[in-house]
Tab-separated table of C-alpha atoms and ligand atoms in Angstrom:
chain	number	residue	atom	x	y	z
A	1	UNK	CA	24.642	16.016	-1.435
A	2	UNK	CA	25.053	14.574	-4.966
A	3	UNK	CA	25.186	17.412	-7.236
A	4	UNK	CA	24.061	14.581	-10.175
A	5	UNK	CA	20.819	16.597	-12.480
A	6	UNK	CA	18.134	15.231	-11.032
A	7	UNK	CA	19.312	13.361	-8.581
A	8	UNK	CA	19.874	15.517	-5.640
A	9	UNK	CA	18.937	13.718	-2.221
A	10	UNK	CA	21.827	10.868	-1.643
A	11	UNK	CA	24.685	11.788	-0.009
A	12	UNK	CA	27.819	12.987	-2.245
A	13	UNK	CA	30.433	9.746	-1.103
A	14	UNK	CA	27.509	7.483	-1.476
A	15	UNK	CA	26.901	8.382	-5.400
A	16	UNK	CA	30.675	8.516	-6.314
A	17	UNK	CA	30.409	5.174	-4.906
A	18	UNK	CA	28.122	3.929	-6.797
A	19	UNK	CA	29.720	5.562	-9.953
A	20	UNK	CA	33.442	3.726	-9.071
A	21	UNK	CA	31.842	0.338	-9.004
A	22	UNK	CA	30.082	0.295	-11.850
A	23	UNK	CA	33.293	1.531	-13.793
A	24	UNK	CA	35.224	-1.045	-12.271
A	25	UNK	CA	32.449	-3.949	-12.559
A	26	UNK	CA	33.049	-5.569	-16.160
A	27	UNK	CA	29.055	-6.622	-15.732
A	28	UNK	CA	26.680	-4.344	-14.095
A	29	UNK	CA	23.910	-5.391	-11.187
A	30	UNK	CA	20.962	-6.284	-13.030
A	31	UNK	CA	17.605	-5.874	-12.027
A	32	UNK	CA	14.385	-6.900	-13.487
A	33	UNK	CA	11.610	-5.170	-12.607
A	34	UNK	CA	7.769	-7.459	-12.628
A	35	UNK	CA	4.345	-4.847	-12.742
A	36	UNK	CA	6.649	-1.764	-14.011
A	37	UNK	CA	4.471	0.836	-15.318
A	38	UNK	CA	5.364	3.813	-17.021
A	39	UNK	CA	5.988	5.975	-13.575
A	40	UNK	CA	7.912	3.073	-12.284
A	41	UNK	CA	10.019	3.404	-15.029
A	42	UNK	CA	10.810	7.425	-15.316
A	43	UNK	CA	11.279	7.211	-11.477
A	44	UNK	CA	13.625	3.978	-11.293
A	45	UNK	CA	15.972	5.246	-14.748
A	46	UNK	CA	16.101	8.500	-13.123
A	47	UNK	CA	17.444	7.933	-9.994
A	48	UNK	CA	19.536	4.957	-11.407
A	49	UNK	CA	22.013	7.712	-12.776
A	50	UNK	CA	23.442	7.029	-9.430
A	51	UNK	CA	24.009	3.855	-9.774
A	52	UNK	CA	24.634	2.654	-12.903
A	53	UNK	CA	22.593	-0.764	-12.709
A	54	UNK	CA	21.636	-2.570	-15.894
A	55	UNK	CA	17.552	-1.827	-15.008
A	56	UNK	CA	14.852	-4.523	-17.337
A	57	UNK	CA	11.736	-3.834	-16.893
A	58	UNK	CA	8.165	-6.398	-17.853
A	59	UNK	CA	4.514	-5.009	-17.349
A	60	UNK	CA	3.778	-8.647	-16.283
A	61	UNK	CA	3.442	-9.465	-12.295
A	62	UNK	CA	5.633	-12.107	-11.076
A	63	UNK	CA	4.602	-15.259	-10.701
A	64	UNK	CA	5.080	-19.513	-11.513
A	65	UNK	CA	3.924	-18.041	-15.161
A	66	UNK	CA	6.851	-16.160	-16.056
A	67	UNK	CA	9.571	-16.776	-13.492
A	68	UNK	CA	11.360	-19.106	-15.983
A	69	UNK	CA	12.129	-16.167	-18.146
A	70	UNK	CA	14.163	-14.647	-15.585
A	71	UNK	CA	17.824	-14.518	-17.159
A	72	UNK	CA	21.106	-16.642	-15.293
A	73	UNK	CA	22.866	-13.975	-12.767
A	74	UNK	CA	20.012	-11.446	-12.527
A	75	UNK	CA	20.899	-9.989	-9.026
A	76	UNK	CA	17.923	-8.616	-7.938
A	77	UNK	CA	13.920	-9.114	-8.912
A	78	UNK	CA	11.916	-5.644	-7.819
A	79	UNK	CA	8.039	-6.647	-7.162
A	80	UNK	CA	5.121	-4.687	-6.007
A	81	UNK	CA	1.558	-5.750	-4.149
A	82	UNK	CA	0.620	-8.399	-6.202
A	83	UNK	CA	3.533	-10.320	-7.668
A	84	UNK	CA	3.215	-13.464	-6.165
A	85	UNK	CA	6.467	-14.712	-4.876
A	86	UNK	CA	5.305	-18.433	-3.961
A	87	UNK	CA	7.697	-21.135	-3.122
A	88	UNK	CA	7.560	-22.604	-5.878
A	89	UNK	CA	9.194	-18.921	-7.449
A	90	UNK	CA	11.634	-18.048	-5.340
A	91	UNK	CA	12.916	-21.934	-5.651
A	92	UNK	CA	13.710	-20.778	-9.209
A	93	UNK	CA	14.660	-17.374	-8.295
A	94	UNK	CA	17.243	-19.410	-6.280
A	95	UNK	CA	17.921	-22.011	-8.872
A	96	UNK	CA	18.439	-18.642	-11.289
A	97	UNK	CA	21.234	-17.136	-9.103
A	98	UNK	CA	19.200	-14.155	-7.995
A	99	UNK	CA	20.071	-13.222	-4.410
A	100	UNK	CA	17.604	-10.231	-3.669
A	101	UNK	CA	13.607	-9.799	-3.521
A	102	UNK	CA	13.200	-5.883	-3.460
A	103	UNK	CA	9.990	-4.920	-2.748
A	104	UNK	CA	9.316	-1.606	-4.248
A	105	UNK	CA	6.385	-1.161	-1.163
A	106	UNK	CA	6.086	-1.501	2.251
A	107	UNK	CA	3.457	-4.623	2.956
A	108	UNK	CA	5.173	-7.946	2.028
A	109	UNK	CA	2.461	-10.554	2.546
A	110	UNK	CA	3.089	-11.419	-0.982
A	111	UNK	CA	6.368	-12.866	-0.235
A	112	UNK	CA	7.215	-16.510	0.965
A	113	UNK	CA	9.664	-15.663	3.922
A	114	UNK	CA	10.082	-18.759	4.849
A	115	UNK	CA	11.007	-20.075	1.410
A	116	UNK	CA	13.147	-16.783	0.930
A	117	UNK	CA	14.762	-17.478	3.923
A	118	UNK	CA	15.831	-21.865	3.004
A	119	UNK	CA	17.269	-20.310	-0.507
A	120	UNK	CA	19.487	-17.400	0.904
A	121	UNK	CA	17.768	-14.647	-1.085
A	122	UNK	CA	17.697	-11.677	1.214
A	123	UNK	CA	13.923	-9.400	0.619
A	124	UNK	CA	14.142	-5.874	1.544
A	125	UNK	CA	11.263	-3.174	1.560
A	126	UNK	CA	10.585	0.007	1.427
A	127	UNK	CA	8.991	0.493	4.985
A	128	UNK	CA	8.492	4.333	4.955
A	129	UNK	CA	8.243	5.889	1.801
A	130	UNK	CA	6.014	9.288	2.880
A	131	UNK	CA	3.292	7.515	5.213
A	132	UNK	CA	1.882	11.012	4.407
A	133	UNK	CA	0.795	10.083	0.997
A	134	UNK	CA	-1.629	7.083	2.289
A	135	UNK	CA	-2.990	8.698	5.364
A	136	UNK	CA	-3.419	11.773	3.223
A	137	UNK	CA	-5.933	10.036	0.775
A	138	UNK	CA	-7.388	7.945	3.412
A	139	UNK	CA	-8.708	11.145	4.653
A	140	UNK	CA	-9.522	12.463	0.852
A	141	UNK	CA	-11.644	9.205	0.760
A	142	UNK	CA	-13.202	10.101	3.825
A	143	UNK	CA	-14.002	13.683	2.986
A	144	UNK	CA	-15.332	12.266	-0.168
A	145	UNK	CA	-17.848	10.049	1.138
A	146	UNK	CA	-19.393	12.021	3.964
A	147	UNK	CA	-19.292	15.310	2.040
A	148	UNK	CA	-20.752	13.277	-1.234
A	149	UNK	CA	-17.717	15.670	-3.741
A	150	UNK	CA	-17.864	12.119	-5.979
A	151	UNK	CA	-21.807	12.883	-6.457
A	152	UNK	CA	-21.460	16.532	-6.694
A	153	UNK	CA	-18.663	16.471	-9.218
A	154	UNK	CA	-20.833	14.780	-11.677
A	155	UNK	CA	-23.840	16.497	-10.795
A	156	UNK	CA	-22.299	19.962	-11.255
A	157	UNK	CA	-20.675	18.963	-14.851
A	158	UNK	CA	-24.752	18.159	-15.942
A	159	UNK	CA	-25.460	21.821	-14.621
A	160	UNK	CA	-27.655	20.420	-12.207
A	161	UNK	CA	-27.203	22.395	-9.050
A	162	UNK	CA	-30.143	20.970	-6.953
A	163	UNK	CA	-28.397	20.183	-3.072
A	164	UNK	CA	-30.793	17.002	-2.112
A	165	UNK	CA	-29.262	13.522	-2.209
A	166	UNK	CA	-25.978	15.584	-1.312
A	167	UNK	CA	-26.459	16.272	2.818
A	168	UNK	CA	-23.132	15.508	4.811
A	169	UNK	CA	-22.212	15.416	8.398
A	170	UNK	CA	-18.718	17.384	10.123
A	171	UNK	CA	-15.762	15.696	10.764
A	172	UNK	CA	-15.512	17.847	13.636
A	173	UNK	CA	-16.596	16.200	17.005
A	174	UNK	CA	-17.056	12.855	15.545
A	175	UNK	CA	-15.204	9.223	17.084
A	176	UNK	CA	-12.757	8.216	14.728
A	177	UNK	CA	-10.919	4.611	15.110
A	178	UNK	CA	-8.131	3.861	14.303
A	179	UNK	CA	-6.461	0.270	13.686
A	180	UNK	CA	-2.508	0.092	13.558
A	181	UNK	CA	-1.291	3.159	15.030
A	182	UNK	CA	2.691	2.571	13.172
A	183	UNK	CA	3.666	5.172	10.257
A	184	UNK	CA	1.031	5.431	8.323
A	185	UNK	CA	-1.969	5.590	11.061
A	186	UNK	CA	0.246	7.832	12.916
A	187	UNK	CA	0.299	10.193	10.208
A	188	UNK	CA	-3.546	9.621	9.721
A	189	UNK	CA	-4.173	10.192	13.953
A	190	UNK	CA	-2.334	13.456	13.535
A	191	UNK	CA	-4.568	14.825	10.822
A	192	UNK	CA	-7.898	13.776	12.474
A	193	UNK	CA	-6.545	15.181	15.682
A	194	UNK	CA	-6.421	18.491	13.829
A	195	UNK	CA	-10.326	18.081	12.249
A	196	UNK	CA	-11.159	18.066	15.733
A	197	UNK	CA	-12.047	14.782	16.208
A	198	UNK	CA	-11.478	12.605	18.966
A	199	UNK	CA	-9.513	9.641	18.009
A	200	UNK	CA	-9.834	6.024	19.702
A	201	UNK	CA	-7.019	3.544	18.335
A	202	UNK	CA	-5.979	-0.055	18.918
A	203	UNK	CA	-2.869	-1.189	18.595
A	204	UNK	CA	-0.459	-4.117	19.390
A	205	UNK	CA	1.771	-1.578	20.789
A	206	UNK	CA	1.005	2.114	22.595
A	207	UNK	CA	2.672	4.775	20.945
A	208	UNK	CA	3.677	7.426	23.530
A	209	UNK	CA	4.053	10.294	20.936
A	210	UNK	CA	0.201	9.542	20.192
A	211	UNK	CA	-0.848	9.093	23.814
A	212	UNK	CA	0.616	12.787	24.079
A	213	UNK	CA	-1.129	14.135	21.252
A	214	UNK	CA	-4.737	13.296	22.803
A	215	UNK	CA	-5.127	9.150	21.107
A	216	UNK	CA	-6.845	7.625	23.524
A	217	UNK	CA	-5.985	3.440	23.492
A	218	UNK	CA	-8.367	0.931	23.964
A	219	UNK	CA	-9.450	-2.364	22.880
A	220	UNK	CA	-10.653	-3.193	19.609
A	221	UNK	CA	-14.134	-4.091	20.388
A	222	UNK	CA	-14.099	-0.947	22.527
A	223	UNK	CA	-12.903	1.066	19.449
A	224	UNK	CA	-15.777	-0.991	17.240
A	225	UNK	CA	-18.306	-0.004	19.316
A	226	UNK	CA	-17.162	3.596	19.549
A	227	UNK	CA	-16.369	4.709	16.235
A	228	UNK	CA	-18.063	6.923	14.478
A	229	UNK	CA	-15.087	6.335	11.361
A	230	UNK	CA	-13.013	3.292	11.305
A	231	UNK	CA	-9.860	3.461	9.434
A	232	UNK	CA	-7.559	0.514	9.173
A	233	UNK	CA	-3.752	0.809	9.128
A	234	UNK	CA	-2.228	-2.386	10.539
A	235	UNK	CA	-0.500	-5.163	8.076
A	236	UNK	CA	-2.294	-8.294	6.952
A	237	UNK	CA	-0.990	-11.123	8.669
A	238	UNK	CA	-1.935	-14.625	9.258
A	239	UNK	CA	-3.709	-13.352	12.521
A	240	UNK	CA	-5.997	-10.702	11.107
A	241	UNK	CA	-7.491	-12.069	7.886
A	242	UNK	CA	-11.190	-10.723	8.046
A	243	UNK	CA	-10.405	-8.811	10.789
A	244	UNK	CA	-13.760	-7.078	9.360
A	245	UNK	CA	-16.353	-9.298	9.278
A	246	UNK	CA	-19.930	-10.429	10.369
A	247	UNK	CA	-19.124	-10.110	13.668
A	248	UNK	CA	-16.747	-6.966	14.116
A	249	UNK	CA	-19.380	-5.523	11.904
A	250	UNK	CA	-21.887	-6.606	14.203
A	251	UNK	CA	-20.417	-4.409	16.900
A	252	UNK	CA	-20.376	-1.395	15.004
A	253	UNK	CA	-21.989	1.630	15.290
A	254	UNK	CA	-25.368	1.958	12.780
A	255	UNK	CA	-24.091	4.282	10.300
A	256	UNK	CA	-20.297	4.010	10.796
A	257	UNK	CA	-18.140	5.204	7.681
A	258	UNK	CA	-15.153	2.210	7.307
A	259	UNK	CA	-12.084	3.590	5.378
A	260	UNK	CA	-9.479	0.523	4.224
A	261	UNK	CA	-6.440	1.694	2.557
A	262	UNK	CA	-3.911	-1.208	3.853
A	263	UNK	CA	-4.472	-4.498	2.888
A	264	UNK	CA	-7.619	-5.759	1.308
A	265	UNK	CA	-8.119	-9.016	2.935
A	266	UNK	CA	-8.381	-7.199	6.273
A	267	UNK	CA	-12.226	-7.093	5.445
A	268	UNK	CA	-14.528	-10.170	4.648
A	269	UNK	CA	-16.413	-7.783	1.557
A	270	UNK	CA	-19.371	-10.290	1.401
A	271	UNK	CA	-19.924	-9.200	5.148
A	272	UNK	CA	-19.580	-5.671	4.127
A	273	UNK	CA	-21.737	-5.878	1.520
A	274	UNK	CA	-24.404	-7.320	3.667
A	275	UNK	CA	-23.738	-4.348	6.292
A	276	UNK	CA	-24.047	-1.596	3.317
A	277	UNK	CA	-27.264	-2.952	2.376
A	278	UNK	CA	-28.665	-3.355	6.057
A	279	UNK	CA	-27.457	0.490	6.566
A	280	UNK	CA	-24.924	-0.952	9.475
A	281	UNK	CA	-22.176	0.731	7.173
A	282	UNK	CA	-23.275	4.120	6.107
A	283	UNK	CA	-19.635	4.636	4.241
A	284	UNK	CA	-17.428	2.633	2.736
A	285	UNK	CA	-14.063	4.286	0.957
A	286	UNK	CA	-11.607	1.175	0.034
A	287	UNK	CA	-8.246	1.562	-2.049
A	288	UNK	CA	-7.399	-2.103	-1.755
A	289	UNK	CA	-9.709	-5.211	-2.330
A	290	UNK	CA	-9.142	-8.610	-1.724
A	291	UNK	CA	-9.240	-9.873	-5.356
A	292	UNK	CA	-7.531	-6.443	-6.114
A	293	UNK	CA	-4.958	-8.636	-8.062
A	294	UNK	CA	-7.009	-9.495	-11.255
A	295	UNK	CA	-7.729	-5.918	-11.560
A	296	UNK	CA	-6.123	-3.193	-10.302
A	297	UNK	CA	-3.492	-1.431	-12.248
A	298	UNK	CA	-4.547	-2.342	-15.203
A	299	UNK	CA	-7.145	-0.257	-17.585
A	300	UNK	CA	-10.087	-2.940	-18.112
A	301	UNK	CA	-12.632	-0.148	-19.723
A	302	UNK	CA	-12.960	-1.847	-22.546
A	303	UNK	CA	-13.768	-5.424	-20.353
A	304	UNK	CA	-16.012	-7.445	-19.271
A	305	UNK	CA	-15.111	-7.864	-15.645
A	306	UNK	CA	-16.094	-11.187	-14.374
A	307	UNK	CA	-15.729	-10.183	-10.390
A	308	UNK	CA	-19.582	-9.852	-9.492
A	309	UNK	CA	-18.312	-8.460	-6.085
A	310	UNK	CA	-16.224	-5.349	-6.880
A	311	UNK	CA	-19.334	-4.822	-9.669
A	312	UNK	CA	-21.855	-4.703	-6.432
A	313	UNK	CA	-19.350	-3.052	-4.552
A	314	UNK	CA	-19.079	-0.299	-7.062
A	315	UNK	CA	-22.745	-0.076	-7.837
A	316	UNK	CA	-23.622	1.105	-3.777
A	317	UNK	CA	-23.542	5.417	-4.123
A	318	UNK	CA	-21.755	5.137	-0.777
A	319	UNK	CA	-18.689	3.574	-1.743
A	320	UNK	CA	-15.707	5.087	-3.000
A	321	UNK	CA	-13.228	2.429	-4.499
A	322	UNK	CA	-9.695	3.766	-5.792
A	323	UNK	CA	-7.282	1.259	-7.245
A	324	UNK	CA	-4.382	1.141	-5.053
A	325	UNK	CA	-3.131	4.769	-5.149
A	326	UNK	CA	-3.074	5.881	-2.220
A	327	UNK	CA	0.503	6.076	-1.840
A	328	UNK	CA	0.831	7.643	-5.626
A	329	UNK	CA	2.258	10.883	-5.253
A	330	UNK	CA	5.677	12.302	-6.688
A	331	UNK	CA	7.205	12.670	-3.237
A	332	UNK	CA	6.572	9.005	-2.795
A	333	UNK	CA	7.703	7.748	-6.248
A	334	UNK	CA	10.879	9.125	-5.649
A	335	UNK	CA	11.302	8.091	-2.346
A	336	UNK	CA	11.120	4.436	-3.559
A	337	UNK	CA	13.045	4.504	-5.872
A	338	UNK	CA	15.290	5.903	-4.101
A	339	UNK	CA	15.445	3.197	-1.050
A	340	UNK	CA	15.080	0.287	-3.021
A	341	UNK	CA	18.569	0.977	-5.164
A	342	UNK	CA	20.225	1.678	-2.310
A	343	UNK	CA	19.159	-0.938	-0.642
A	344	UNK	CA	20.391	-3.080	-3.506
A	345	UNK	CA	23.656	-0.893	-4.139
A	346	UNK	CA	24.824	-2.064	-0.067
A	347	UNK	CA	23.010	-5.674	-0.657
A	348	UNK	CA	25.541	-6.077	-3.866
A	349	UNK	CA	28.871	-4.947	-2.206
A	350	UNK	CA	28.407	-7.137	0.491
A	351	UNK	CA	27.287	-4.058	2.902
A	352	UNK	CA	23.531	-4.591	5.300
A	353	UNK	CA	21.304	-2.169	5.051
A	354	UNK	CA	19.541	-1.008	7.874
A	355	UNK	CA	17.536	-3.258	9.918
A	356	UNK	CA	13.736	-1.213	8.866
A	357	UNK	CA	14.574	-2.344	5.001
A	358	UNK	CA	15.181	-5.853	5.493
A	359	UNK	CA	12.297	-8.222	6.174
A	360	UNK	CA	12.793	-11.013	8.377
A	361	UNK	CA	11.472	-13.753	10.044
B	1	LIG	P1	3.898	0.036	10.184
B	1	LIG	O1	4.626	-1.259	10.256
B	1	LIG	O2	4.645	1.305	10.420
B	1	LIG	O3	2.680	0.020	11.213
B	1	LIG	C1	1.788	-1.032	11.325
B	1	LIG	C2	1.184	-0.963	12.707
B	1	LIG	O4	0.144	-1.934	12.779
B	1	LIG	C3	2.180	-1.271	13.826
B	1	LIG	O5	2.096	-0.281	14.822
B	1	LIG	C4	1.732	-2.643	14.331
B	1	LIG	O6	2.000	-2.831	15.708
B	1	LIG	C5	0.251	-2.588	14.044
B	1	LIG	N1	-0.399	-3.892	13.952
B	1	LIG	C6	0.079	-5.048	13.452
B	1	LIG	N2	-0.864	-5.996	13.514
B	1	LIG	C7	-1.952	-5.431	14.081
B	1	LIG	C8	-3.236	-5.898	14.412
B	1	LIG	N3	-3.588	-7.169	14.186
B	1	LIG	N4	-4.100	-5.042	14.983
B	1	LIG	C9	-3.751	-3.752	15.228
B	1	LIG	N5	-2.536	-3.257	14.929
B	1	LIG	C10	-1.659	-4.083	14.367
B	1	LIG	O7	3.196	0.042	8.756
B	1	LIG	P2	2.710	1.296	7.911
B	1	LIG	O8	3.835	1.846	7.133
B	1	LIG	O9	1.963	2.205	8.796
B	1	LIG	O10	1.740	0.597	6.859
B	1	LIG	C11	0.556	-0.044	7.274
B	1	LIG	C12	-0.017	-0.818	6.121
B	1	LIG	O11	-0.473	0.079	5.104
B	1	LIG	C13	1.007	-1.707	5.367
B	1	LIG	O12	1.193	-2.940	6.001
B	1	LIG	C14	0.339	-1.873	4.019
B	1	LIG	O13	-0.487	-3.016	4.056
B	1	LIG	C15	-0.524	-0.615	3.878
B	1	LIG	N6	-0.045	0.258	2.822
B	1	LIG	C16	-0.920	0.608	1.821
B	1	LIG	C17	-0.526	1.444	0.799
B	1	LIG	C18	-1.454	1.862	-0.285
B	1	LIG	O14	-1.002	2.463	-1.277
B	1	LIG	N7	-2.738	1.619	-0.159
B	1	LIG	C19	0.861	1.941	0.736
B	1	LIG	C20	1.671	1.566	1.864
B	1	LIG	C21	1.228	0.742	2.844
């Protein structure tokens, strides 16, 4: 392995690599990085000491705004959730000379494929980057809501120590359902397996491993009606917009808990509003939102925020909203960072990387 200070998980032949070209190259790769923030940046320079790429980095998100002030011969753009790679951008992109879109996540329904695809620029992802780290705070969400910690932790810190208002229920024994059984519900099946709970999922595609471990595949109405817990882990596609709404709400158990921490347009929130207030939903813990762009990441504390419906949403005791961090832990970080150069290091010498970090059509 790479003996470079910190930098100590690529392979040895790999980093000298990477070292060679960019002594030989009179003009390094450059990337410019849209929605870097300060992690972004202490995780991206630090594992760029193996590979030497001239790294820019703007706070802004990508978009028809800005994409104009991407410089002749930049190689690479590297966007997150909500840079908005329209048409209209990666037409410039093109016009610009830039030949990669490296998203620094896994989702990529920000991304114009098809337009990507008539200019020649090649997007890769990061598919896997610890699945751990977002089923692992899907469940602290969970945990959260039905043992009330968020009302507690405030309550505590005003020395009052009174229990009403604060009544839970176990995880143990309870349905939980499951939507999108790939990495990341895989990793979330596993831990709810080991609450004790019995776990209902519906997928596109059966997973044998979790057939094995006791996940019991059914329909999706069948899961609805079952589920004590829903937690959603498939993509949003064209398909599935809303895949929460009125009516899959409808079905629902009275009381269910609904956990979102993939996409945010996967749920209709004016429906889900509407079953908060009726009681249908009992629990709501979301990390995503569908308007999630106008707000998240950024700190708006000193604001006026003009979104009435993440205000309502955030004024219901039982709902927990977190701003897109679920996978934001170090192991994670680096782990990106860590992909998404190599992935550009192969994409610039010519090389493919492997099928998982390229998005096609
Ligand atoms: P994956 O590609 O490994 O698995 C997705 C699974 O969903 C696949 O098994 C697929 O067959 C299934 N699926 C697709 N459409 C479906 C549908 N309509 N109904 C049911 N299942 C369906 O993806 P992974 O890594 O598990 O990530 C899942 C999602 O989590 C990503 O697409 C992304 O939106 C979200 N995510 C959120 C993060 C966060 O920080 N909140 C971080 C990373 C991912």
């Amino acid at each position: 392995m790479c003996q470079t200070p910190n930098h100590c998980a690529y392979p040895a032949h790999i980093a000298a690599f990477s070292l060679t070209f960019t002594r030989m190259s009179a003009s390094p790769v450059k990337v410019l990085f849209f929605s870097a923030k300060p992690y972004d940046i202490a995780s991206f320079n630090q594992h760029n000491a193996s590979y030497g790429f001239e790294l820019e980095y703007l706070e802004t998100h990508l978009g028809p705004h800005i994409v104009n002030a991407v410089d002749q011969g930049t190689f690479a753009v590297c966007v997150f959730v909500n840079d908005k790679l329209t048409t209209e951008v990666i037409a410039i992109l093109a016009a610009k000379g830039a030949k990669v879109i490296a998203l620094r996540c896994a989702g990529f329904n920000n991304v114009q494929l098809e337009a990507a695809k008539k200019y020649g620029i090649t997007v890769c992802r990061v598919p896997a980057y610890s699945p751990e780290a977002v089923a692992e705070h899907a469940v602290a969400m969970l945990l959260t809501l039905v043992r009330k910690t968020h009302k507690a932790y405030n309550r505590v810190r005003e020395q009052n120590f009174s229990l009403n208002g604060l009544l839970g229920f176990n995880l143990h024994g309870k349905t939980v359902g499951v939507i999108g059984t790939g990495r990341i519900g895989k990793a979330f099946c596993k831990i709810m397996l080991g609450f004790g709970c019995k776990v209902l999922a519906f997928d596109l595609f059966k997973d044998e491993e979790m057939v094995a471990a006791g996940v019991q595949y059914t329909t999706f109405d069948d899961v609805l009606r079952q589920a004590d817990i829903l937690s959603l882990h498939c993509p949003l596609t064209p398909d599935n917009r809303y895949l929460i709404n009125q009516d899959s709400l409808g079905k629902m158990k009275q009381g269910a808990t609904l956990i979102n921490t993939s996409r945010g347009a996967l749920i209709d929130t004016h429906a889900v509003i509407g079953a908060l207030k009726t009681g249908r939903l009992a629990n709501l813990g979301i990390d995503v939102y569908e308007q999630e762009e106008r707000l998240f990441f950024k700190d708006l504390s000193g604001s006026i925020i003009e979104d009435d419906t993440i205000q309502r949403l955030l004024s219901f005791p039982n709902v927990l909203v977190t701003g897109h961090q679920a996978f934001f832990t170090e192991d994670a970080l680096s782990q990106i960072a860590e992909t998404t150069l190599a992935s550009i290091h192969k994409l610039s010498k010519g090389l493919t990387p492997d099928d998982a970090l390229i998005v096609q059509i």
